[in-house]
Tab-separated table of C-alpha atoms in Angstrom:
chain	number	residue	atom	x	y	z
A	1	UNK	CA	-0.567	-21.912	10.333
A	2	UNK	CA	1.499	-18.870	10.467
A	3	UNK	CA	3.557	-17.354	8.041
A	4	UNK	CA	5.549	-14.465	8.479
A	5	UNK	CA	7.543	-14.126	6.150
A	6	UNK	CA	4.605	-14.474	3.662
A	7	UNK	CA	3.376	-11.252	5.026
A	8	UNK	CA	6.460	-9.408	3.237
A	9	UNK	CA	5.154	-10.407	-0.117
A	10	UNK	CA	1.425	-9.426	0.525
A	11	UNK	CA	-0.613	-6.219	-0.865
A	12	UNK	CA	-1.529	-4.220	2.204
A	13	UNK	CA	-4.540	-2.095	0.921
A	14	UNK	CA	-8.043	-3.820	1.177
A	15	UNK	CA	-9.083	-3.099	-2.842
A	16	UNK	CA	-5.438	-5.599	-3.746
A	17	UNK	CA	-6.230	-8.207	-1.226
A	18	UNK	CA	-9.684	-8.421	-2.500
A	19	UNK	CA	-8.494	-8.363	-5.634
A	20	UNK	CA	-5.706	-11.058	-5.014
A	21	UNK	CA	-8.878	-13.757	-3.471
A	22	UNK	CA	-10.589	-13.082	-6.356
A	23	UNK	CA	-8.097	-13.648	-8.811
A	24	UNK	CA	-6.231	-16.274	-7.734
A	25	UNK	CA	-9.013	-19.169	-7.587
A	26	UNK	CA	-10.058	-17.691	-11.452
A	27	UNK	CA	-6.340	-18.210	-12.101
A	28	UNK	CA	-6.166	-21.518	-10.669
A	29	UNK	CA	-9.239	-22.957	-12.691
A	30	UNK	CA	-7.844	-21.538	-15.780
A	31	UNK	CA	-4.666	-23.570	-15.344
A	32	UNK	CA	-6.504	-26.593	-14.363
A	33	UNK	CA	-9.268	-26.407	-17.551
A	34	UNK	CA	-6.245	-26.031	-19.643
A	35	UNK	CA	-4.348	-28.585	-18.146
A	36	UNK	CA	-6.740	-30.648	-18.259
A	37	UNK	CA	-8.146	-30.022	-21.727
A	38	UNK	CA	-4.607	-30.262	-22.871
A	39	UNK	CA	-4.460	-33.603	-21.757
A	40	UNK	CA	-7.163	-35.169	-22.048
A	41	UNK	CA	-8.855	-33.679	-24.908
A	42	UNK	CA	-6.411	-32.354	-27.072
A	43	UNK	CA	-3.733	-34.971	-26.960
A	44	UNK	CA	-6.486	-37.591	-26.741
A	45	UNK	CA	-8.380	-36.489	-29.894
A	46	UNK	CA	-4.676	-35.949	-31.426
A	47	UNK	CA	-4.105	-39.823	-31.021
A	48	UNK	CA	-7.191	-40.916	-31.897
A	49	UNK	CA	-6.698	-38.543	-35.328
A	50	UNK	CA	-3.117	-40.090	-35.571
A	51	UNK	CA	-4.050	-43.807	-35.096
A	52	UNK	CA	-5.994	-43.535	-38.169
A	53	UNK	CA	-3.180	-42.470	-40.295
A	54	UNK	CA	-1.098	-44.651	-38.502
A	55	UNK	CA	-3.008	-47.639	-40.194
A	56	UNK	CA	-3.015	-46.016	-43.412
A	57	UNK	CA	1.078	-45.475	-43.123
A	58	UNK	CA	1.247	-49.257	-42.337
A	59	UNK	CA	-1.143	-50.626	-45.255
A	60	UNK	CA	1.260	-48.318	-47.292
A	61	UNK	CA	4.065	-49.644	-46.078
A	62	UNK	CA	2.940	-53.369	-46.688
A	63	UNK	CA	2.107	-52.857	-50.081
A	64	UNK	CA	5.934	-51.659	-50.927
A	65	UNK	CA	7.205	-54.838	-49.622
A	66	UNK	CA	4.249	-56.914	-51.013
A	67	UNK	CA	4.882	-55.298	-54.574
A	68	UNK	CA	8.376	-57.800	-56.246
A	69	UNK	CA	10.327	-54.431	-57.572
A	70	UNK	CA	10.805	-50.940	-56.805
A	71	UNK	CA	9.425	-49.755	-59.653
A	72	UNK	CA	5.984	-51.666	-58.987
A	73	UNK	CA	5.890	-50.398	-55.424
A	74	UNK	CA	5.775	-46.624	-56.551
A	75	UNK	CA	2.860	-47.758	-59.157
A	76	UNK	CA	1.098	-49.272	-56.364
A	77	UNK	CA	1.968	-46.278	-54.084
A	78	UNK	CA	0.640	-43.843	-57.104
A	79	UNK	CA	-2.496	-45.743	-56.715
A	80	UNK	CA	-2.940	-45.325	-53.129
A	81	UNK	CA	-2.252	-41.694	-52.633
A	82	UNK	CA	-5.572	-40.771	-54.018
A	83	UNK	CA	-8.063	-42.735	-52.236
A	84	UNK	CA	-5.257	-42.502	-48.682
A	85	UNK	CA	-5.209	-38.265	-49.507
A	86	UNK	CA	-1.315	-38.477	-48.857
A	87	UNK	CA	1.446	-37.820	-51.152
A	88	UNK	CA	3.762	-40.805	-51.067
A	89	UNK	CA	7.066	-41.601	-52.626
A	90	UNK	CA	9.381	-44.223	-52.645
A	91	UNK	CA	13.223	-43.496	-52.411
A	92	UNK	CA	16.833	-45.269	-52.367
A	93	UNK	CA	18.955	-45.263	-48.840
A	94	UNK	CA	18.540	-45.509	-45.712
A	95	UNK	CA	17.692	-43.085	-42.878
A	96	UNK	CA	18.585	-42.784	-39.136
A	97	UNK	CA	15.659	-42.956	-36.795
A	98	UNK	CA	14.985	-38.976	-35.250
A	99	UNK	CA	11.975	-37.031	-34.616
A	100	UNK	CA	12.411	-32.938	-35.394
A	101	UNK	CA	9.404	-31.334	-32.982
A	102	UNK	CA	9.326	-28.052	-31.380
A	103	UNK	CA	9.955	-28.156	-27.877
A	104	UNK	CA	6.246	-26.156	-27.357
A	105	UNK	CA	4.625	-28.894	-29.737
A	106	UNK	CA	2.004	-30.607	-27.361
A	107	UNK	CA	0.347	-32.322	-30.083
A	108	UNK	CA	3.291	-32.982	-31.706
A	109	UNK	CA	4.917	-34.569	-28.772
A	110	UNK	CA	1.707	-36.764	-28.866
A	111	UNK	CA	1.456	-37.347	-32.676
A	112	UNK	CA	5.151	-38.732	-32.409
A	113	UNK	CA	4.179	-40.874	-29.732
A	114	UNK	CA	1.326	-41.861	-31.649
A	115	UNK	CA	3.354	-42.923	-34.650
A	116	UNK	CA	6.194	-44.795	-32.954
A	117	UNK	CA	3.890	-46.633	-30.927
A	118	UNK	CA	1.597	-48.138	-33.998
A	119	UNK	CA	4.560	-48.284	-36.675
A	120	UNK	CA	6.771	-50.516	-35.611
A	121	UNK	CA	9.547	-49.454	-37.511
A	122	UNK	CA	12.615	-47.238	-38.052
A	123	UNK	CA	11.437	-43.902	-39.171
A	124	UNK	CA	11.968	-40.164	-39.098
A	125	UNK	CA	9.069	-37.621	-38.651
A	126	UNK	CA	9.695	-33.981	-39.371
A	127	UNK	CA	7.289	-31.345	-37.909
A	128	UNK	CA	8.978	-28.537	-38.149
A	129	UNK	CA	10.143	-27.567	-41.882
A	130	UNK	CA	6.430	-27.097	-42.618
A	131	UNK	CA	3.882	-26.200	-40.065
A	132	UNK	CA	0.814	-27.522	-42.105
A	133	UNK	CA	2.868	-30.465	-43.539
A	134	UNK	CA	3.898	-33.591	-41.557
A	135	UNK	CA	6.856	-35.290	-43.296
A	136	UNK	CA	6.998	-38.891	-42.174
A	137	UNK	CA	10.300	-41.181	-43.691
A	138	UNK	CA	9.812	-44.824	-43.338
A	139	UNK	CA	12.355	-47.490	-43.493
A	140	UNK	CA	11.071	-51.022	-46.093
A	141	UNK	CA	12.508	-53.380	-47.625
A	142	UNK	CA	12.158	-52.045	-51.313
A	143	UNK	CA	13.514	-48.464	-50.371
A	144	UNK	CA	12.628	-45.453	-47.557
A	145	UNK	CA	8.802	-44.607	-47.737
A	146	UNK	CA	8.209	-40.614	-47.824
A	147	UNK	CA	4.676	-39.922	-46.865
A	148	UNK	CA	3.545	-35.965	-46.529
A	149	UNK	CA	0.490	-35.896	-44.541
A	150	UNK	CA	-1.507	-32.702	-43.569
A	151	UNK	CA	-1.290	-31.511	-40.272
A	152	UNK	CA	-5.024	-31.094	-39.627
A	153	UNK	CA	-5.490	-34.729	-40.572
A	154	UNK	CA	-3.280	-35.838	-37.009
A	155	UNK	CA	-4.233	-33.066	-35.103
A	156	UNK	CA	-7.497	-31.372	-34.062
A	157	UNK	CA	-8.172	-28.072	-35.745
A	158	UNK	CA	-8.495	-24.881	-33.532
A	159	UNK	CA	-8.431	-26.296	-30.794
A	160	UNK	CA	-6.858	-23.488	-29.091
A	161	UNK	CA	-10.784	-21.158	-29.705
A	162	UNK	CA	-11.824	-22.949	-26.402
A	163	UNK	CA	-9.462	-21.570	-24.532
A	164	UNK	CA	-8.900	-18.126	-26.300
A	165	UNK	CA	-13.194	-17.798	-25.813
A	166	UNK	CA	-12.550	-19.279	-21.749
A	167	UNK	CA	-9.441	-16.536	-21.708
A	168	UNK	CA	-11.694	-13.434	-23.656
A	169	UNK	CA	-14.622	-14.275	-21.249
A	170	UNK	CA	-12.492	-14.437	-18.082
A	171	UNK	CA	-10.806	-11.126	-18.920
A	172	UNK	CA	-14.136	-9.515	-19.544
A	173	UNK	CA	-16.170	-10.662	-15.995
A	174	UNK	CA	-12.878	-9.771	-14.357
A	175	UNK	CA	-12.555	-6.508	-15.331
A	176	UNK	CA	-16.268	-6.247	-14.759
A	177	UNK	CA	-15.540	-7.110	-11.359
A	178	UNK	CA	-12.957	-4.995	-10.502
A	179	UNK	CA	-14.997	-1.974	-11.626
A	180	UNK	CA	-17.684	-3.586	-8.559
A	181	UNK	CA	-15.152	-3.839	-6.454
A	182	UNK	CA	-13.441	-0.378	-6.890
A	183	UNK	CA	-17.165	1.053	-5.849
A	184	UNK	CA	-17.233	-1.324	-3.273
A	185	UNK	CA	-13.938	-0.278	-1.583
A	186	UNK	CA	-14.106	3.540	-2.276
A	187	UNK	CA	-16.605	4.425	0.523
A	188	UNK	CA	-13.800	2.771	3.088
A	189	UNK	CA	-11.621	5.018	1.595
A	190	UNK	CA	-13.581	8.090	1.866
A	191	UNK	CA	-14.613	6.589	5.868
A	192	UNK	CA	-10.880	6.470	6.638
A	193	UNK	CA	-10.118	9.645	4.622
A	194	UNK	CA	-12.742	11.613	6.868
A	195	UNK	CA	-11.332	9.839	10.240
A	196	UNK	CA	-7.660	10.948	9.480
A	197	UNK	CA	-8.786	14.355	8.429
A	198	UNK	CA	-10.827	14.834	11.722
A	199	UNK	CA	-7.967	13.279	13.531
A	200	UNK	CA	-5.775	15.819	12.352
A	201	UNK	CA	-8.617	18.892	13.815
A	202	UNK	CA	-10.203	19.245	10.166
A	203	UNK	CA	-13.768	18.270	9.285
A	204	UNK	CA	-14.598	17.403	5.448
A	205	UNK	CA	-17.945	16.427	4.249
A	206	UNK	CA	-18.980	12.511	3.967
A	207	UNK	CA	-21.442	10.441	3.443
A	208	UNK	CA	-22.313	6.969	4.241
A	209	UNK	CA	-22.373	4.708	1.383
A	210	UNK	CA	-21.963	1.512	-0.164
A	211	UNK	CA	-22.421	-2.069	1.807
A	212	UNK	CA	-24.730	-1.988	5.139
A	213	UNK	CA	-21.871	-2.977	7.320
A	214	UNK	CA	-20.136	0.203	5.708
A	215	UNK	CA	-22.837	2.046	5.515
A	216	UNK	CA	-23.572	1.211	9.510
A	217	UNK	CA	-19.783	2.124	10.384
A	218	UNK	CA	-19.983	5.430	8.593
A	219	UNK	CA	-22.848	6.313	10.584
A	220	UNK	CA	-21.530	5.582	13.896
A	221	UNK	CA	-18.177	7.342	13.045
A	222	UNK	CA	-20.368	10.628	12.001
A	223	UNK	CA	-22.075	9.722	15.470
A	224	UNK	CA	-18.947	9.990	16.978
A	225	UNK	CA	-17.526	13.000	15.370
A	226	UNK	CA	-20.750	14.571	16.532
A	227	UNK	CA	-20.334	13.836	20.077
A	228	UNK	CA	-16.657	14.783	20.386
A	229	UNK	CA	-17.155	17.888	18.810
A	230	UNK	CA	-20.285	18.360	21.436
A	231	UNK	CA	-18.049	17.740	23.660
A	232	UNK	CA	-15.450	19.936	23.207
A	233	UNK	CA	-18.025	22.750	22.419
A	234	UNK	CA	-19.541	22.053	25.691
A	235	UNK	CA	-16.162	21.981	27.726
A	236	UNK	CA	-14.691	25.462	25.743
A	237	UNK	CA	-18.198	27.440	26.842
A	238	UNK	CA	-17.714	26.143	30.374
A	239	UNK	CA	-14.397	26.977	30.821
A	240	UNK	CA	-15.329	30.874	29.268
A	241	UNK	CA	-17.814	30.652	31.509
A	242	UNK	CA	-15.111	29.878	34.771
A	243	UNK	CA	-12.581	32.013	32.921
A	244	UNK	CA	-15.150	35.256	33.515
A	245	UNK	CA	-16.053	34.484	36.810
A	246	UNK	CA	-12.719	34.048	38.651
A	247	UNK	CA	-10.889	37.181	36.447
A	248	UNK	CA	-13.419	39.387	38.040
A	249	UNK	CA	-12.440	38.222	42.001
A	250	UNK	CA	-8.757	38.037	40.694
A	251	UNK	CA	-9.137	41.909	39.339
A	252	UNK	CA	-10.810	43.162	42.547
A	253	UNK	CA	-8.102	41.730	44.449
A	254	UNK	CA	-5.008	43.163	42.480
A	255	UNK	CA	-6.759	46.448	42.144
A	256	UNK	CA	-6.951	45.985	46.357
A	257	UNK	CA	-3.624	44.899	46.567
A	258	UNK	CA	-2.699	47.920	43.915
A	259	UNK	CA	-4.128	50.772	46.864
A	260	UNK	CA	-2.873	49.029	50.065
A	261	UNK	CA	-0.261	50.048	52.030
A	262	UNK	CA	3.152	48.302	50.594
A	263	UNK	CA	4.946	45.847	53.067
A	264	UNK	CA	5.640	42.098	52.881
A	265	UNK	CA	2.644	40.504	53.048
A	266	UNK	CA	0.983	42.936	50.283
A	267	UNK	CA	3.812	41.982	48.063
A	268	UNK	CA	3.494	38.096	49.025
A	269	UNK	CA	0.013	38.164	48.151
A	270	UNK	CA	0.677	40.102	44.810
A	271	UNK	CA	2.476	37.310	43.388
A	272	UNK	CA	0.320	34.727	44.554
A	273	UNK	CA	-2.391	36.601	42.390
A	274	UNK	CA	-0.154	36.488	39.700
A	275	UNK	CA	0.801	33.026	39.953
A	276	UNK	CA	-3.264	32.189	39.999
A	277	UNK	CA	-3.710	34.017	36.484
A	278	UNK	CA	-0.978	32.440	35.166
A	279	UNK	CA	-1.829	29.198	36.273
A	280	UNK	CA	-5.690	30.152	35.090
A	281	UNK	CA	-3.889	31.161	31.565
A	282	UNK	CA	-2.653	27.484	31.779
A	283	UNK	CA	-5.686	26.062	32.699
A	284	UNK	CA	-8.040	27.392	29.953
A	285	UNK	CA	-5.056	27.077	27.361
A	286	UNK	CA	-5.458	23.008	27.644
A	287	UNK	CA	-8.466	23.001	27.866
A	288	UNK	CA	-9.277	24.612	25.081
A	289	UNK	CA	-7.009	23.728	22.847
A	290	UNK	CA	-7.027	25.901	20.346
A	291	UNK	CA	-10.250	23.574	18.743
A	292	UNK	CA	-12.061	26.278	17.454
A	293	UNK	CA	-9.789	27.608	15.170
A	294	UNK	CA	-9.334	26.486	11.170
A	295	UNK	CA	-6.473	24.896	9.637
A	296	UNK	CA	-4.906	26.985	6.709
A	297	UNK	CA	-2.392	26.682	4.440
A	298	UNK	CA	0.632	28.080	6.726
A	299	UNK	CA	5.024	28.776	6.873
A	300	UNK	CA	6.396	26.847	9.583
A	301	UNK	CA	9.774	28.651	8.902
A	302	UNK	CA	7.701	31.995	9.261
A	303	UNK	CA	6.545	30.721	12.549
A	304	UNK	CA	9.789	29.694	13.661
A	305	UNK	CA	11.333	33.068	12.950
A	306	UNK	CA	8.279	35.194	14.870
A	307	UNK	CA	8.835	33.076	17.924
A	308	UNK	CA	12.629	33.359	17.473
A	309	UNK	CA	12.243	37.502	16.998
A	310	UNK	CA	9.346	37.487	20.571
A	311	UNK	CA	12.432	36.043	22.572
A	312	UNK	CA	14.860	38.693	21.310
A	313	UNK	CA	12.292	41.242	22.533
A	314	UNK	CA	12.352	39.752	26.218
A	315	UNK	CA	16.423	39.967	26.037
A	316	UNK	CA	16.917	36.006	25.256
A	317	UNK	CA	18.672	34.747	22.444
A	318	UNK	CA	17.249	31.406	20.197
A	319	UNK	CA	18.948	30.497	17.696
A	320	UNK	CA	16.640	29.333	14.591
A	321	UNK	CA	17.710	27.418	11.312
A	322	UNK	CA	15.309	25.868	8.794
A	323	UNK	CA	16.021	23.178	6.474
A	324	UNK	CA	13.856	22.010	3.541
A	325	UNK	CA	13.638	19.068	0.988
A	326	UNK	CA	10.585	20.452	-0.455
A	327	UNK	CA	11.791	23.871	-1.259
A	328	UNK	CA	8.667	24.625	-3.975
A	329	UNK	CA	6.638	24.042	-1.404
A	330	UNK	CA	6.958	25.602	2.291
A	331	UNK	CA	3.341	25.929	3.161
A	332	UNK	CA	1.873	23.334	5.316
A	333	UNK	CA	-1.832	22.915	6.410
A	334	UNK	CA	-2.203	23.294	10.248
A	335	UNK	CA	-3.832	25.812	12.640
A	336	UNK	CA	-1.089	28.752	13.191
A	337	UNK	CA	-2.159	29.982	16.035
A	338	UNK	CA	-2.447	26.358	17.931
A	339	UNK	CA	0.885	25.348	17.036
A	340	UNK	CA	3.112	28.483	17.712
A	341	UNK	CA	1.913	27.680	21.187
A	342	UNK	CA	2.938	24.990	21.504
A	343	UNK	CA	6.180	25.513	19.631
A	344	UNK	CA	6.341	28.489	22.257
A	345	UNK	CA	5.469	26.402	25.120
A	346	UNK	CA	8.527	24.302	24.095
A	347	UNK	CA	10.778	27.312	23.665
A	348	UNK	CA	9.639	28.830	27.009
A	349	UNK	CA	10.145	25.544	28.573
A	350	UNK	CA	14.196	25.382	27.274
A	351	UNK	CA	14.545	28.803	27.995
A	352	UNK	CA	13.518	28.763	31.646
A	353	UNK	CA	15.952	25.748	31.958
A	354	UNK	CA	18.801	26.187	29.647
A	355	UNK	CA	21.176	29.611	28.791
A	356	UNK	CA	21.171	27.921	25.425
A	357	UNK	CA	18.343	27.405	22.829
A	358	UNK	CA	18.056	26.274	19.495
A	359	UNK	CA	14.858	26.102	17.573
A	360	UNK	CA	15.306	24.090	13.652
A	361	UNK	CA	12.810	23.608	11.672
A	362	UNK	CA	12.896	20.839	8.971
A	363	UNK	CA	10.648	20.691	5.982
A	364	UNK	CA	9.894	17.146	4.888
A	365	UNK	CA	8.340	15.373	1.753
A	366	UNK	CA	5.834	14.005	4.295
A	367	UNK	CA	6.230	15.615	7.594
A	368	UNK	CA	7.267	19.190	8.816
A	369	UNK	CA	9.202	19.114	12.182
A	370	UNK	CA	9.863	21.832	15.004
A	371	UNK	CA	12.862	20.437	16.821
A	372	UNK	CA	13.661	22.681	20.180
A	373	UNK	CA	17.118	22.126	22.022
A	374	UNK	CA	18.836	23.545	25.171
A	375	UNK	CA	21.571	22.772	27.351
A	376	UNK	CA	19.560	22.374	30.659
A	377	UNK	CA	19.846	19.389	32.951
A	378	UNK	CA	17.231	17.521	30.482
A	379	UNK	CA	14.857	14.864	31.832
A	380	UNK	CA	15.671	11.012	32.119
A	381	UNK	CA	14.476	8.792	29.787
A	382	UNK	CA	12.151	6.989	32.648
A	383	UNK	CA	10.635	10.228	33.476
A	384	UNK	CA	9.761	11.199	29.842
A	385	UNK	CA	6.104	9.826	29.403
A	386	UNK	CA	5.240	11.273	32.487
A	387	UNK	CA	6.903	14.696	32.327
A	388	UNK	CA	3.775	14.580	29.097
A	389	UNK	CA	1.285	14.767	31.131
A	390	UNK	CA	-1.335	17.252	32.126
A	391	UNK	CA	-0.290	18.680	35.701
A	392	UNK	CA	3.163	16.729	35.968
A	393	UNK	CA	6.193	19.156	37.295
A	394	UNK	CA	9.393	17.031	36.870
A	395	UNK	CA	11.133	19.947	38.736
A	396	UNK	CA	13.533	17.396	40.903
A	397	UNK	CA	14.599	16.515	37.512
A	398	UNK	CA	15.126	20.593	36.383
A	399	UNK	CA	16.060	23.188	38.387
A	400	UNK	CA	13.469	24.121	41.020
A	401	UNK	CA	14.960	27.960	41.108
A	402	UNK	CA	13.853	28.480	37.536
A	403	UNK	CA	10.552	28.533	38.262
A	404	UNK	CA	7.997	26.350	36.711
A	405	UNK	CA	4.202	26.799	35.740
A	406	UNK	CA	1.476	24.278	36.470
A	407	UNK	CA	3.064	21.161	34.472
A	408	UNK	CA	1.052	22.170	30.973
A	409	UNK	CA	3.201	22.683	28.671
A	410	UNK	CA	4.538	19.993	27.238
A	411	UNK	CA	0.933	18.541	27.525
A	412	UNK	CA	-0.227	21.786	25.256
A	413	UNK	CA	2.159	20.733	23.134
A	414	UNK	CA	0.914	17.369	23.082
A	415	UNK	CA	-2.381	17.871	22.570
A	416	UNK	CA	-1.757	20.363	19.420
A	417	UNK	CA	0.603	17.706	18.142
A	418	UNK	CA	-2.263	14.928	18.349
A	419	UNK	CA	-4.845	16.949	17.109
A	420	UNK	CA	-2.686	17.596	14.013
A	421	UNK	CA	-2.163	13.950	14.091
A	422	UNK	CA	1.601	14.069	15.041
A	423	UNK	CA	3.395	13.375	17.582
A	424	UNK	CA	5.517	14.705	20.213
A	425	UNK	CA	8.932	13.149	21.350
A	426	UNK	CA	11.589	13.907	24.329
A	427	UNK	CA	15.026	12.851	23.333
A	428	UNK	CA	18.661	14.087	24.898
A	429	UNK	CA	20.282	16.787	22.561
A	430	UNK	CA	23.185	15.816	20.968
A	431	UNK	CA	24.563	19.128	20.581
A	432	UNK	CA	23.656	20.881	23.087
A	433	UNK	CA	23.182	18.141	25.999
A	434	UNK	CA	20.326	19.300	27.436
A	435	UNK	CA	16.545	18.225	26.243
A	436	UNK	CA	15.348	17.721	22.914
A	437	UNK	CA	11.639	17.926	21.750
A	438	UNK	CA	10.672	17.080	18.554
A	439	UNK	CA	7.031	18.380	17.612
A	440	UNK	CA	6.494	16.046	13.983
A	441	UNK	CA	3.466	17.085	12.296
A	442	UNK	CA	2.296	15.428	8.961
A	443	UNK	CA	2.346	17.952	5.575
């Protein structure tokens, strides 16, 4: 059965759900045993204690009304308190049946009981003026019948060391094994500590340890680590590899089309050769992805303002604002050099599409964000995922006379954004109208 709303009112990390299965059956037998000890034991040896005073309280009572006077009943009472071990007196007036127990008083609930059940007559018990002394009043025909009987007489004593000792021992095995569990559950920590890190393009040192099925997953995720850094060794030397061999054809051919004879078809072919090495620029930019390079402790603001000061240098304006909530701390661990790509990627894109660009960086408790805006034509919602994609030109959606490169740079972007992991998101532009990118990366 399914329970949603329970779900609300649930720990979410592994070590408190653990720790709520294992304490809640300890819980629940400690409530039965006491329950259960409370009524069956305690109250039940309570009674049995009681009864037996009971009969003593009613042989007392008989010999008042047996004796002819008052005065012989208190002899005869004198007599009796000795052997009985109660103090009893024998007193004018009458009395108005009421019982004076603490609302917390289990055994005096049951002593009460106890007495009105075997004494069949009108009488007032007291439990509360003394806490060692029960003050019983009993209604005869010669006069009211005090009897002070000690508590531990009508009521077990300690009773309560059972379940202190159950409560002292339950404390100590549970704190016990919470200490167990805490070394149980730290290697999952540490496992999904090392997977964010290396999701985020930074390798830290671990270790499998703990269970065998943790052990086991720590080894295949160090397996896996392994490969995808293989991988992406493998794929960076290949493309250096590719990248040497076409820039040498690519530099004969503009140094041939540098000493031909100018006309149209020299100058036609010159920016096709251009076009290739900035499409092969592209090209080896994705692919690499900047994986080589170390995360450090970086300004996004500083990075913000360099790319804002490039522009100005190629006669285009971008305006850049920063914001912080953090303003003690502005650094933020990520690789510089991958991210002002992409950051630059995003400001190229807005520039060759929009007259007007605005770059804002906001410093978050948790996040930092690099939020680009322009007042180009933008790209429609449907077209969004896609326009993320390696290769994609969403030019029918732009404006094909701007120009437009091979369709990687919002998937640059992208990848630096995942590899940090953040995120990358394509919004309309409130203020400006056009597109708005949002590159979130977590601090």
């Amino acid at each position: 059965m399914k329970l949603p709303w329970l779900k609300r009112y649930l720990p979410r990390s592994l070590f408190s759900r653990t720790l709520l299965i294992f304490a809640v059956p300890i819980i629940t037998v400690q409530l039965v045993v006491t329950v259960l000890f409370i009524q069956r034991h305690y109250a039940g040896v309570t009674e049995q204690m009681t009864q037996a005073v009971a009969v003593e309280l009613i042989y007392a009572a008989e010999t008042v009304e047996a004796a002819p006077d008052a005065r012989e009943a208190q002899q005869r009472l004198d007599a009796l308190a000795i052997p009985l071990g109660l103090f009893l007196t024998l007193t004018d007036g009458s009395i108005r049946p009421r019982e004076s127990v603490a609302f917390y008083d289990v055994s005096g609930n049951s002593l009460v009981d106890t007495l009105a059940d075997r004494i069949q007559r009108p009488m007032a018990i007291d439990l509360t003026t003394d806490d060692k002394v029960v003050f019983v009043r009993i209604e005869t025909q010669k006069g009211i019948l005090e009897a002070e009987v000690p508590r531990r007489r009508m009521v077990a004593s300690n009773p309560h060391l059972l379940l202190v000792w159950m409560l002292v021992t339950s404390a100590v095995l549970s704190a016990i094994a919470v200490l167990f569990l805490r070394n149980q559950v730290k290697p999952i920590r540490q496992l999904a500590h090392a997977s964010e890190e290396f999701g985020k393009g930074r390798t830290v040192r671990f270790r499998p340890a703990g269970a065998e099925e943790i052990r086991r997953a720590g080894a295949a995720f160090l397996s896996m680590r392994a490969r995808i850094e293989r991988q992406i060794d493998q794929r960076t030397r290949m493309l250096s590899g590719v990248s040497h061999d076409l820039r040498t054809p690519l530099t004969r051919m503009k140094l041939a089309l540098a000493v031909a004879e100018p006309c149209q078809e020299v100058d036609e072919l010159g920016r096709d050769v251009d076009e290739m090495e900035r499409m092969l620029e592209g090209f080896l930019a994705f692919a690499r992805g900047e994986g080589a390079e170390e995360a450090e402790e970086t300004d996004p603001i500083a990075i913000a303002e360099l790319i804002g000061a490039d522009a100005r240098r190629t006669g285009r304006t971008v305006a850049v604002a920063s914001t912080t909530d953090t303003p003690q701390n502005t650094l933020v661990l990520l690789r510089p050099v991958a991210v002002k790509r992409s950051v630059q990627n995003l400001v190229d894109n807005a520039l060759t599409y929009g007259r007007e660009v605005a770059l804002s960086v906001r410093l978050l408790p948790k996040f930092v964000e690099f939020i680009v805006e322009d007042d180009g034509p933008g790209i429609d919602e449907a077209a969004r995922e896609e326009a993320m994609r390696p290769f994609v030109r969403l030019d029918r959606a732009r404006n094909q006379d701007a120009g437009g490169g091979v369709g990687l740079g919002l998937s640059i972007a992208m990848d630096v954004a995942r590899s940090h992991g953040g995120t990358l998101e394509l919004g309309a532009s409130e203020r400006l109208g056009g597109l708005r990118a949002v590159l979130r990366l977590p601090r």
